[in-house]
Amino acid sequence: MKKTVRILDTLLLLITGCVFLFGVYVSMVQEDGILNYSVLATMECILMMYGGIFCLISFLYQRKRKTGVCIPVLRCSVFLSVTAWCLYGLIFLKGHYGLYPSSLQEGVKVFRIGTLCLLVEWLLSEKGHFWKQFTWSGMILFIIYWIVALAAGAAGHGIGLNGHVYPYPFLDVDMLGWQIVIPIVILVLSELWVYDRLWIFADQMLRRWEKKHERKI
């Protein structure tokens, strides 16, 4: 049974990695066939590249090993970052996504499919590899991205799409002002911290349940 689950988990890593990278391609290809590289500056594309590459590396890793996961801190980072942003987009960015080019809107749909695959893969995989000290790993990519986005916008070299200086509404200093943007960013980071700790707790709890179940068998 364990061997079968391990095989399914490995195959799902391959599928998930391919879905994410396909999503990047879909996001870039315009109707005229020309690639739009500016979409790579969006959080969705960055996370799809991050998740896709890691899942494919994990696939190669698991093909050669019967147990374990590839680089636990990166695995935790990918899972927490991807699922958090997908959830945030579903709740808060629906209207914003309507401003995206049609290709990127399709890419967002693929991003959600890839996130669902990642969730299923986590259910199949070994638990207990999300640790409390990895909480920061689900936040660091966002922190770096927001600093770059805000700094680029302040310098007049914004990374937003369709003429927008800032990539997302809650980062729009021109519209909201620094006195609103900074507290919002702090609030979102606080929410991310809670979100990450909940997943880490769930992962550790399921690991304990699995060990207890194995002893009974």
PDB file of N, CA and C in Angstrom, residues 53-130:
ATOM      1  N   ILE A  53       9.242  24.154 -11.100  1.00  0.00           N
ATOM      2  CA  ILE A  53      10.627  23.684 -11.060  1.00  0.00           C
ATOM      3  C   ILE A  53      10.856  22.793  -9.840  1.00  0.00           C
ATOM      4  N   PHE A  54      10.325  23.219  -8.684  1.00  0.00           N
ATOM      5  CA  PHE A  54      10.529  22.412  -7.490  1.00  0.00           C
ATOM      6  C   PHE A  54       9.844  21.059  -7.594  1.00  0.00           C
ATOM      7  N   CYS A  55       8.632  21.021  -8.127  1.00  0.00           N
ATOM      8  CA  CYS A  55       7.913  19.744  -8.256  1.00  0.00           C
ATOM      9  C   CYS A  55       8.657  18.781  -9.184  1.00  0.00           C
ATOM     10  N   LEU A  56       9.228  19.287 -10.256  1.00  0.00           N
ATOM     11  CA  LEU A  56       9.971  18.417 -11.172  1.00  0.00           C
ATOM     12  C   LEU A  56      11.260  17.909 -10.517  1.00  0.00           C
ATOM     13  N   ILE A  57      11.915  18.766  -9.747  1.00  0.00           N
ATOM     14  CA  ILE A  57      13.108  18.321  -9.011  1.00  0.00           C
ATOM     15  C   ILE A  57      12.717  17.263  -7.978  1.00  0.00           C
ATOM     16  N   SER A  58      11.594  17.482  -7.298  1.00  0.00           N
ATOM     17  CA  SER A  58      11.114  16.517  -6.310  1.00  0.00           C
ATOM     18  C   SER A  58      10.747  15.192  -6.972  1.00  0.00           C
ATOM     19  N   PHE A  59      10.208  15.256  -8.177  1.00  0.00           N
ATOM     20  CA  PHE A  59       9.884  14.037  -8.924  1.00  0.00           C
ATOM     21  C   PHE A  59      11.133  13.207  -9.179  1.00  0.00           C
ATOM     22  N   LEU A  60      12.194  13.867  -9.621  1.00  0.00           N
ATOM     23  CA  LEU A  60      13.454  13.156  -9.873  1.00  0.00           C
ATOM     24  C   LEU A  60      14.037  12.600  -8.575  1.00  0.00           C
ATOM     25  N   TYR A  61      13.897  13.360  -7.497  1.00  0.00           N
ATOM     26  CA  TYR A  61      14.390  12.931  -6.183  1.00  0.00           C
ATOM     27  C   TYR A  61      13.657  11.678  -5.711  1.00  0.00           C
ATOM     28  N   GLN A  62      12.344  11.689  -5.797  1.00  0.00           N
ATOM     29  CA  GLN A  62      11.549  10.581  -5.266  1.00  0.00           C
ATOM     30  C   GLN A  62      11.627   9.320  -6.125  1.00  0.00           C
ATOM     31  N   ARG A  63      11.971   9.484  -7.372  1.00  0.00           N
ATOM     32  CA  ARG A  63      12.135   8.298  -8.222  1.00  0.00           C
ATOM     33  C   ARG A  63      13.245   7.391  -7.715  1.00  0.00           C
ATOM     34  N   LYS A  64      14.230   7.990  -7.042  1.00  0.00           N
ATOM     35  CA  LYS A  64      15.401   7.236  -6.602  1.00  0.00           C
ATOM     36  C   LYS A  64      15.351   6.867  -5.118  1.00  0.00           C
ATOM     37  N   ARG A  65      14.327   7.355  -4.399  1.00  0.00           N
ATOM     38  CA  ARG A  65      14.286   7.117  -2.950  1.00  0.00           C
ATOM     39  C   ARG A  65      12.926   6.586  -2.520  1.00  0.00           C
ATOM     40  N   LYS A  66      12.948   5.726  -1.526  1.00  0.00           N
ATOM     41  CA  LYS A  66      11.707   5.124  -1.042  1.00  0.00           C
ATOM     42  C   LYS A  66      11.006   5.980   0.000  1.00  0.00           C
ATOM     43  N   THR A  67      11.765   6.830   0.680  1.00  0.00           N
ATOM     44  CA  THR A  67      11.185   7.684   1.711  1.00  0.00           C
ATOM     45  C   THR A  67      11.785   9.079   1.636  1.00  0.00           C
ATOM     46  N   GLY A  68      11.187  10.000   2.384  1.00  0.00           N
ATOM     47  CA  GLY A  68      11.728  11.353   2.455  1.00  0.00           C
ATOM     48  C   GLY A  68      11.165  12.279   1.393  1.00  0.00           C
ATOM     49  N   VAL A  69      11.435  13.574   1.576  1.00  0.00           N
ATOM     50  CA  VAL A  69      11.033  14.581   0.605  1.00  0.00           C
ATOM     51  C   VAL A  69      12.259  15.414   0.245  1.00  0.00           C
ATOM     52  N   CYS A  70      12.172  16.086  -0.868  1.00  0.00           N
ATOM     53  CA  CYS A  70      13.305  16.876  -1.365  1.00  0.00           C
ATOM     54  C   CYS A  70      13.339  18.246  -0.678  1.00  0.00           C
ATOM     55  N   ILE A  71      14.403  18.522   0.047  1.00  0.00           N
ATOM     56  CA  ILE A  71      14.644  19.814   0.698  1.00  0.00           C
ATOM     57  C   ILE A  71      13.383  20.304   1.420  1.00  0.00           C
ATOM     58  N   PRO A  72      13.106  19.806   2.629  1.00  0.00           N
ATOM     59  CA  PRO A  72      11.878  20.142   3.354  1.00  0.00           C
ATOM     60  C   PRO A  72      11.552  21.632   3.429  1.00  0.00           C
ATOM     61  N   VAL A  73      12.551  22.487   3.633  1.00  0.00           N
ATOM     62  CA  VAL A  73      12.264  23.913   3.772  1.00  0.00           C
ATOM     63  C   VAL A  73      11.724  24.493   2.465  1.00  0.00           C
ATOM     64  N   LEU A  74      12.246  24.026   1.327  1.00  0.00           N
ATOM     65  CA  LEU A  74      11.737  24.503   0.038  1.00  0.00           C
ATOM     66  C   LEU A  74      10.354  23.930  -0.249  1.00  0.00           C
ATOM     67  N   ARG A  75      10.167  22.676   0.122  1.00  0.00           N
ATOM     68  CA  ARG A  75       8.852  22.063  -0.054  1.00  0.00           C
ATOM     69  C   ARG A  75       7.795  22.844   0.729  1.00  0.00           C
ATOM     70  N   CYS A  76       8.125  23.178   1.957  1.00  0.00           N
ATOM     71  CA  CYS A  76       7.226  23.959   2.799  1.00  0.00           C
ATOM     72  C   CYS A  76       6.976  25.335   2.182  1.00  0.00           C
ATOM     73  N   SER A  77       8.023  25.962   1.700  1.00  0.00           N
ATOM     74  CA  SER A  77       7.928  27.284   1.096  1.00  0.00           C
ATOM     75  C   SER A  77       7.024  27.278  -0.127  1.00  0.00           C
ATOM     76  N   VAL A  78       7.228  26.311  -1.009  1.00  0.00           N
ATOM     77  CA  VAL A  78       6.424  26.214  -2.231  1.00  0.00           C
ATOM     78  C   VAL A  78       4.960  26.002  -1.883  1.00  0.00           C
ATOM     79  N   PHE A  79       4.701  25.036  -1.026  1.00  0.00           N
ATOM     80  CA  PHE A  79       3.320  24.705  -0.683  1.00  0.00           C
ATOM     81  C   PHE A  79       2.598  25.892  -0.047  1.00  0.00           C
ATOM     82  N   LEU A  80       3.217  26.497   0.959  1.00  0.00           N
ATOM     83  CA  LEU A  80       2.572  27.594   1.675  1.00  0.00           C
ATOM     84  C   LEU A  80       2.397  28.821   0.785  1.00  0.00           C
ATOM     85  N   SER A  81       3.404  29.155  -0.002  1.00  0.00           N
ATOM     86  CA  SER A  81       3.337  30.342  -0.862  1.00  0.00           C
ATOM     87  C   SER A  81       2.266  30.190  -1.943  1.00  0.00           C
ATOM     88  N   VAL A  82       2.280  29.047  -2.612  1.00  0.00           N
ATOM     89  CA  VAL A  82       1.341  28.821  -3.719  1.00  0.00           C
ATOM     90  C   VAL A  82      -0.099  28.786  -3.228  1.00  0.00           C
ATOM     91  N   THR A  83      -0.361  28.008  -2.189  1.00  0.00           N
ATOM     92  CA  THR A  83      -1.741  27.887  -1.707  1.00  0.00           C
ATOM     93  C   THR A  83      -2.245  29.202  -1.116  1.00  0.00           C
ATOM     94  N   ALA A  84      -1.368  29.927  -0.426  1.00  0.00           N
ATOM     95  CA  ALA A  84      -1.778  31.207   0.176  1.00  0.00           C
ATOM     96  C   ALA A  84      -2.170  32.208  -0.897  1.00  0.00           C
ATOM     97  N   TRP A  85      -1.357  32.323  -1.940  1.00  0.00           N
ATOM     98  CA  TRP A  85      -1.656  33.321  -2.971  1.00  0.00           C
ATOM     99  C   TRP A  85      -2.868  32.927  -3.811  1.00  0.00           C
ATOM    100  N   CYS A  86      -3.039  31.641  -4.048  1.00  0.00           N
ATOM    101  CA  CYS A  86      -4.220  31.177  -4.776  1.00  0.00           C
ATOM    102  C   CYS A  86      -5.479  31.533  -3.995  1.00  0.00           C
ATOM    103  N   LEU A  87      -5.463  31.299  -2.691  1.00  0.00           N
ATOM    104  CA  LEU A  87      -6.607  31.624  -1.838  1.00  0.00           C
ATOM    105  C   LEU A  87      -6.840  33.127  -1.795  1.00  0.00           C
ATOM    106  N   TYR A  88      -5.767  33.894  -1.669  1.00  0.00           N
ATOM    107  CA  TYR A  88      -5.884  35.353  -1.639  1.00  0.00           C
ATOM    108  C   TYR A  88      -6.498  35.865  -2.940  1.00  0.00           C
ATOM    109  N   GLY A  89      -6.053  35.296  -4.053  1.00  0.00           N
ATOM    110  CA  GLY A  89      -6.595  35.711  -5.343  1.00  0.00           C
ATOM    111  C   GLY A  89      -8.068  35.407  -5.491  1.00  0.00           C
ATOM    112  N   LEU A  90      -8.485  34.232  -5.025  1.00  0.00           N
ATOM    113  CA  LEU A  90      -9.894  33.842  -5.107  1.00  0.00           C
ATOM    114  C   LEU A  90     -10.783  34.764  -4.276  1.00  0.00           C
ATOM    115  N   ILE A  91     -10.250  35.233  -3.146  1.00  0.00           N
ATOM    116  CA  ILE A  91     -11.056  36.062  -2.243  1.00  0.00           C
ATOM    117  C   ILE A  91     -10.997  37.551  -2.587  1.00  0.00           C
ATOM    118  N   PHE A  92      -9.786  38.068  -2.865  1.00  0.00           N
ATOM    119  CA  PHE A  92      -9.602  39.509  -2.964  1.00  0.00           C
ATOM    120  C   PHE A  92      -9.281  40.051  -4.365  1.00  0.00           C
ATOM    121  N   LEU A  93      -8.839  39.220  -5.282  1.00  0.00           N
ATOM    122  CA  LEU A  93      -8.334  39.744  -6.563  1.00  0.00           C
ATOM    123  C   LEU A  93      -9.204  39.433  -7.773  1.00  0.00           C
ATOM    124  N   LYS A  94     -10.438  39.007  -7.556  1.00  0.00           N
ATOM    125  CA  LYS A  94     -11.288  38.660  -8.697  1.00  0.00           C
ATOM    126  C   LYS A  94     -11.455  39.832  -9.654  1.00  0.00           C
ATOM    127  N   GLY A  95     -11.756  41.008  -9.116  1.00  0.00           N
ATOM    128  CA  GLY A  95     -11.916  42.176  -9.970  1.00  0.00           C
ATOM    129  C   GLY A  95     -10.621  42.585 -10.641  1.00  0.00           C
ATOM    130  N   HIS A  96      -9.529  42.432  -9.934  1.00  0.00           N
ATOM    131  CA  HIS A  96      -8.220  42.798 -10.486  1.00  0.00           C
ATOM    132  C   HIS A  96      -7.842  41.897 -11.655  1.00  0.00           C
ATOM    133  N   TYR A  97      -8.170  40.614 -11.559  1.00  0.00           N
ATOM    134  CA  TYR A  97      -7.829  39.686 -12.632  1.00  0.00           C
ATOM    135  C   TYR A  97      -8.514  40.059 -13.943  1.00  0.00           C
ATOM    136  N   GLY A  98      -9.629  40.760 -13.861  1.00  0.00           N
ATOM    137  CA  GLY A  98     -10.311  41.191 -15.080  1.00  0.00           C
ATOM    138  C   GLY A  98      -9.517  42.211 -15.877  1.00  0.00           C
ATOM    139  N   LEU A  99      -8.527  42.846 -15.233  1.00  0.00           N
ATOM    140  CA  LEU A  99      -7.670  43.817 -15.921  1.00  0.00           C
ATOM    141  C   LEU A  99      -6.489  43.147 -16.615  1.00  0.00           C
ATOM    142  N   TYR A 100      -6.292  41.861 -16.348  1.00  0.00           N
ATOM    143  CA  TYR A 100      -5.169  41.136 -16.945  1.00  0.00           C
ATOM    144  C   TYR A 100      -5.416  40.871 -18.432  1.00  0.00           C
ATOM    145  N   PRO A 101      -4.335  40.720 -19.226  1.00  0.00           N
ATOM    146  CA  PRO A 101      -4.496  40.257 -20.613  1.00  0.00           C
ATOM    147  C   PRO A 101      -5.203  38.903 -20.619  1.00  0.00           C
ATOM    148  N   SER A 102      -5.914  38.585 -21.689  1.00  0.00           N
ATOM    149  CA  SER A 102      -6.690  37.344 -21.745  1.00  0.00           C
ATOM    150  C   SER A 102      -5.819  36.108 -21.528  1.00  0.00           C
ATOM    151  N   SER A 103      -4.586  36.151 -22.049  1.00  0.00           N
ATOM    152  CA  SER A 103      -3.696  35.003 -21.884  1.00  0.00           C
ATOM    153  C   SER A 103      -3.362  34.774 -20.413  1.00  0.00           C
ATOM    154  N   LEU A 104      -3.129  35.862 -19.680  1.00  0.00           N
ATOM    155  CA  LEU A 104      -2.793  35.740 -18.264  1.00  0.00           C
ATOM    156  C   LEU A 104      -4.010  35.308 -17.447  1.00  0.00           C
ATOM    157  N   GLN A 105      -5.192  35.721 -17.865  1.00  0.00           N
ATOM    158  CA  GLN A 105      -6.405  35.263 -17.191  1.00  0.00           C
ATOM    159  C   GLN A 105      -6.532  33.742 -17.310  1.00  0.00           C
ATOM    160  N   GLU A 106      -6.184  33.217 -18.490  1.00  0.00           N
ATOM    161  CA  GLU A 106      -6.192  31.764 -18.667  1.00  0.00           C
ATOM    162  C   GLU A 106      -5.100  31.117 -17.826  1.00  0.00           C
ATOM    163  N   GLY A 107      -3.970  31.803 -17.724  1.00  0.00           N
ATOM    164  CA  GLY A 107      -2.869  31.294 -16.914  1.00  0.00           C
ATOM    165  C   GLY A 107      -3.247  31.201 -15.445  1.00  0.00           C
ATOM    166  N   VAL A 108      -4.037  32.151 -14.963  1.00  0.00           N
ATOM    167  CA  VAL A 108      -4.502  32.124 -13.572  1.00  0.00           C
ATOM    168  C   VAL A 108      -5.362  30.888 -13.328  1.00  0.00           C
ATOM    169  N   LYS A 109      -6.176  30.521 -14.328  1.00  0.00           N
ATOM    170  CA  LYS A 109      -7.004  29.310 -14.196  1.00  0.00           C
ATOM    171  C   LYS A 109      -6.123  28.068 -14.066  1.00  0.00           C
ATOM    172  N   VAL A 110      -5.057  28.019 -14.859  1.00  0.00           N
ATOM    173  CA  VAL A 110      -4.126  26.889 -14.783  1.00  0.00           C
ATOM    174  C   VAL A 110      -3.413  26.892 -13.434  1.00  0.00           C
ATOM    175  N   PHE A 111      -3.087  28.086 -12.952  1.00  0.00           N
ATOM    176  CA  PHE A 111      -2.464  28.228 -11.633  1.00  0.00           C
ATOM    177  C   PHE A 111      -3.329  27.589 -10.552  1.00  0.00           C
ATOM    178  N   ARG A 112      -4.625  27.792 -10.633  1.00  0.00           N
ATOM    179  CA  ARG A 112      -5.543  27.215  -9.649  1.00  0.00           C
ATOM    180  C   ARG A 112      -5.596  25.694  -9.765  1.00  0.00           C
ATOM    181  N   ILE A 113      -5.561  25.195 -10.985  1.00  0.00           N
ATOM    182  CA  ILE A 113      -5.550  23.740 -11.187  1.00  0.00           C
ATOM    183  C   ILE A 113      -4.272  23.146 -10.597  1.00  0.00           C
ATOM    184  N   GLY A 114      -3.151  23.809 -10.853  1.00  0.00           N
ATOM    185  CA  GLY A 114      -1.878  23.351 -10.298  1.00  0.00           C
ATOM    186  C   GLY A 114      -1.881  23.365  -8.786  1.00  0.00           C
ATOM    187  N   THR A 115      -2.511  24.387  -8.205  1.00  0.00           N
ATOM    188  CA  THR A 115      -2.602  24.473  -6.743  1.00  0.00           C
ATOM    189  C   THR A 115      -3.421  23.310  -6.187  1.00  0.00           C
ATOM    190  N   LEU A 116      -4.506  22.966  -6.873  1.00  0.00           N
ATOM    191  CA  LEU A 116      -5.324  21.824  -6.452  1.00  0.00           C
ATOM    192  C   LEU A 116      -4.503  20.538  -6.510  1.00  0.00           C
ATOM    193  N   CYS A 117      -3.718  20.373  -7.572  1.00  0.00           N
ATOM    194  CA  CYS A 117      -2.837  19.202  -7.689  1.00  0.00           C
ATOM    195  C   CYS A 117      -1.839  19.162  -6.537  1.00  0.00           C
ATOM    196  N   LEU A 118      -1.316  20.337  -6.172  1.00  0.00           N
ATOM    197  CA  LEU A 118      -0.344  20.422  -5.076  1.00  0.00           C
ATOM    198  C   LEU A 118      -0.980  20.010  -3.751  1.00  0.00           C
ATOM    199  N   LEU A 119      -2.229  20.399  -3.545  1.00  0.00           N
ATOM    200  CA  LEU A 119      -2.940  20.026  -2.325  1.00  0.00           C
ATOM    201  C   LEU A 119      -3.150  18.507  -2.252  1.00  0.00           C
ATOM    202  N   VAL A 120      -3.525  17.911  -3.385  1.00  0.00           N
ATOM    203  CA  VAL A 120      -3.731  16.458  -3.421  1.00  0.00           C
ATOM    204  C   VAL A 120      -2.407  15.742  -3.186  1.00  0.00           C
ATOM    205  N   GLU A 121      -1.330  16.270  -3.768  1.00  0.00           N
ATOM    206  CA  GLU A 121      -0.005  15.671  -3.585  1.00  0.00           C
ATOM    207  C   GLU A 121       0.402  15.709  -2.118  1.00  0.00           C
ATOM    208  N   TRP A 122       0.095  16.809  -1.439  1.00  0.00           N
ATOM    209  CA  TRP A 122       0.408  16.903  -0.011  1.00  0.00           C
ATOM    210  C   TRP A 122      -0.350  15.843   0.788  1.00  0.00           C
ATOM    211  N   LEU A 123      -1.595  15.597   0.429  1.00  0.00           N
ATOM    212  CA  LEU A 123      -2.390  14.580   1.118  1.00  0.00           C
ATOM    213  C   LEU A 123      -1.782  13.190   0.954  1.00  0.00           C
ATOM    214  N   LEU A 124      -1.171  12.930  -0.208  1.00  0.00           N
ATOM    215  CA  LEU A 124      -0.579  11.626  -0.473  1.00  0.00           C
ATOM    216  C   LEU A 124       0.828  11.490   0.103  1.00  0.00           C
ATOM    217  N   SER A 125       1.504  12.595   0.275  1.00  0.00           N
ATOM    218  CA  SER A 125       2.925  12.557   0.624  1.00  0.00           C
ATOM    219  C   SER A 125       3.158  12.285   2.105  1.00  0.00           C
ATOM    220  N   GLU A 126       4.423  12.087   2.444  1.00  0.00           N
ATOM    221  CA  GLU A 126       4.815  11.945   3.850  1.00  0.00           C
ATOM    222  C   GLU A 126       4.534  13.244   4.592  1.00  0.00           C
ATOM    223  N   LYS A 127       3.998  13.127   5.792  1.00  0.00           N
ATOM    224  CA  LYS A 127       3.740  14.304   6.613  1.00  0.00           C
ATOM    225  C   LYS A 127       4.888  14.476   7.621  1.00  0.00           C
ATOM    226  N   GLY A 128       4.850  15.604   8.306  1.00  0.00           N
ATOM    227  CA  GLY A 128       5.849  15.851   9.339  1.00  0.00           C
ATOM    228  C   GLY A 128       7.074  16.602   8.860  1.00  0.00           C
ATOM    229  N   HIS A 129       7.033  17.098   7.609  1.00  0.00           N
ATOM    230  CA  HIS A 129       8.188  17.841   7.085  1.00  0.00           C
ATOM    231  C   HIS A 129       7.971  19.351   7.109  1.00  0.00           C
ATOM    232  N   PHE A 130       6.812  19.798   7.606  1.00  0.00           N
ATOM    233  CA  PHE A 130       6.568  21.219   7.807  1.00  0.00           C
ATOM    234  C   PHE A 130       6.871  21.521   9.276  1.00  0.00           C
TER     235      PHE A 130
END
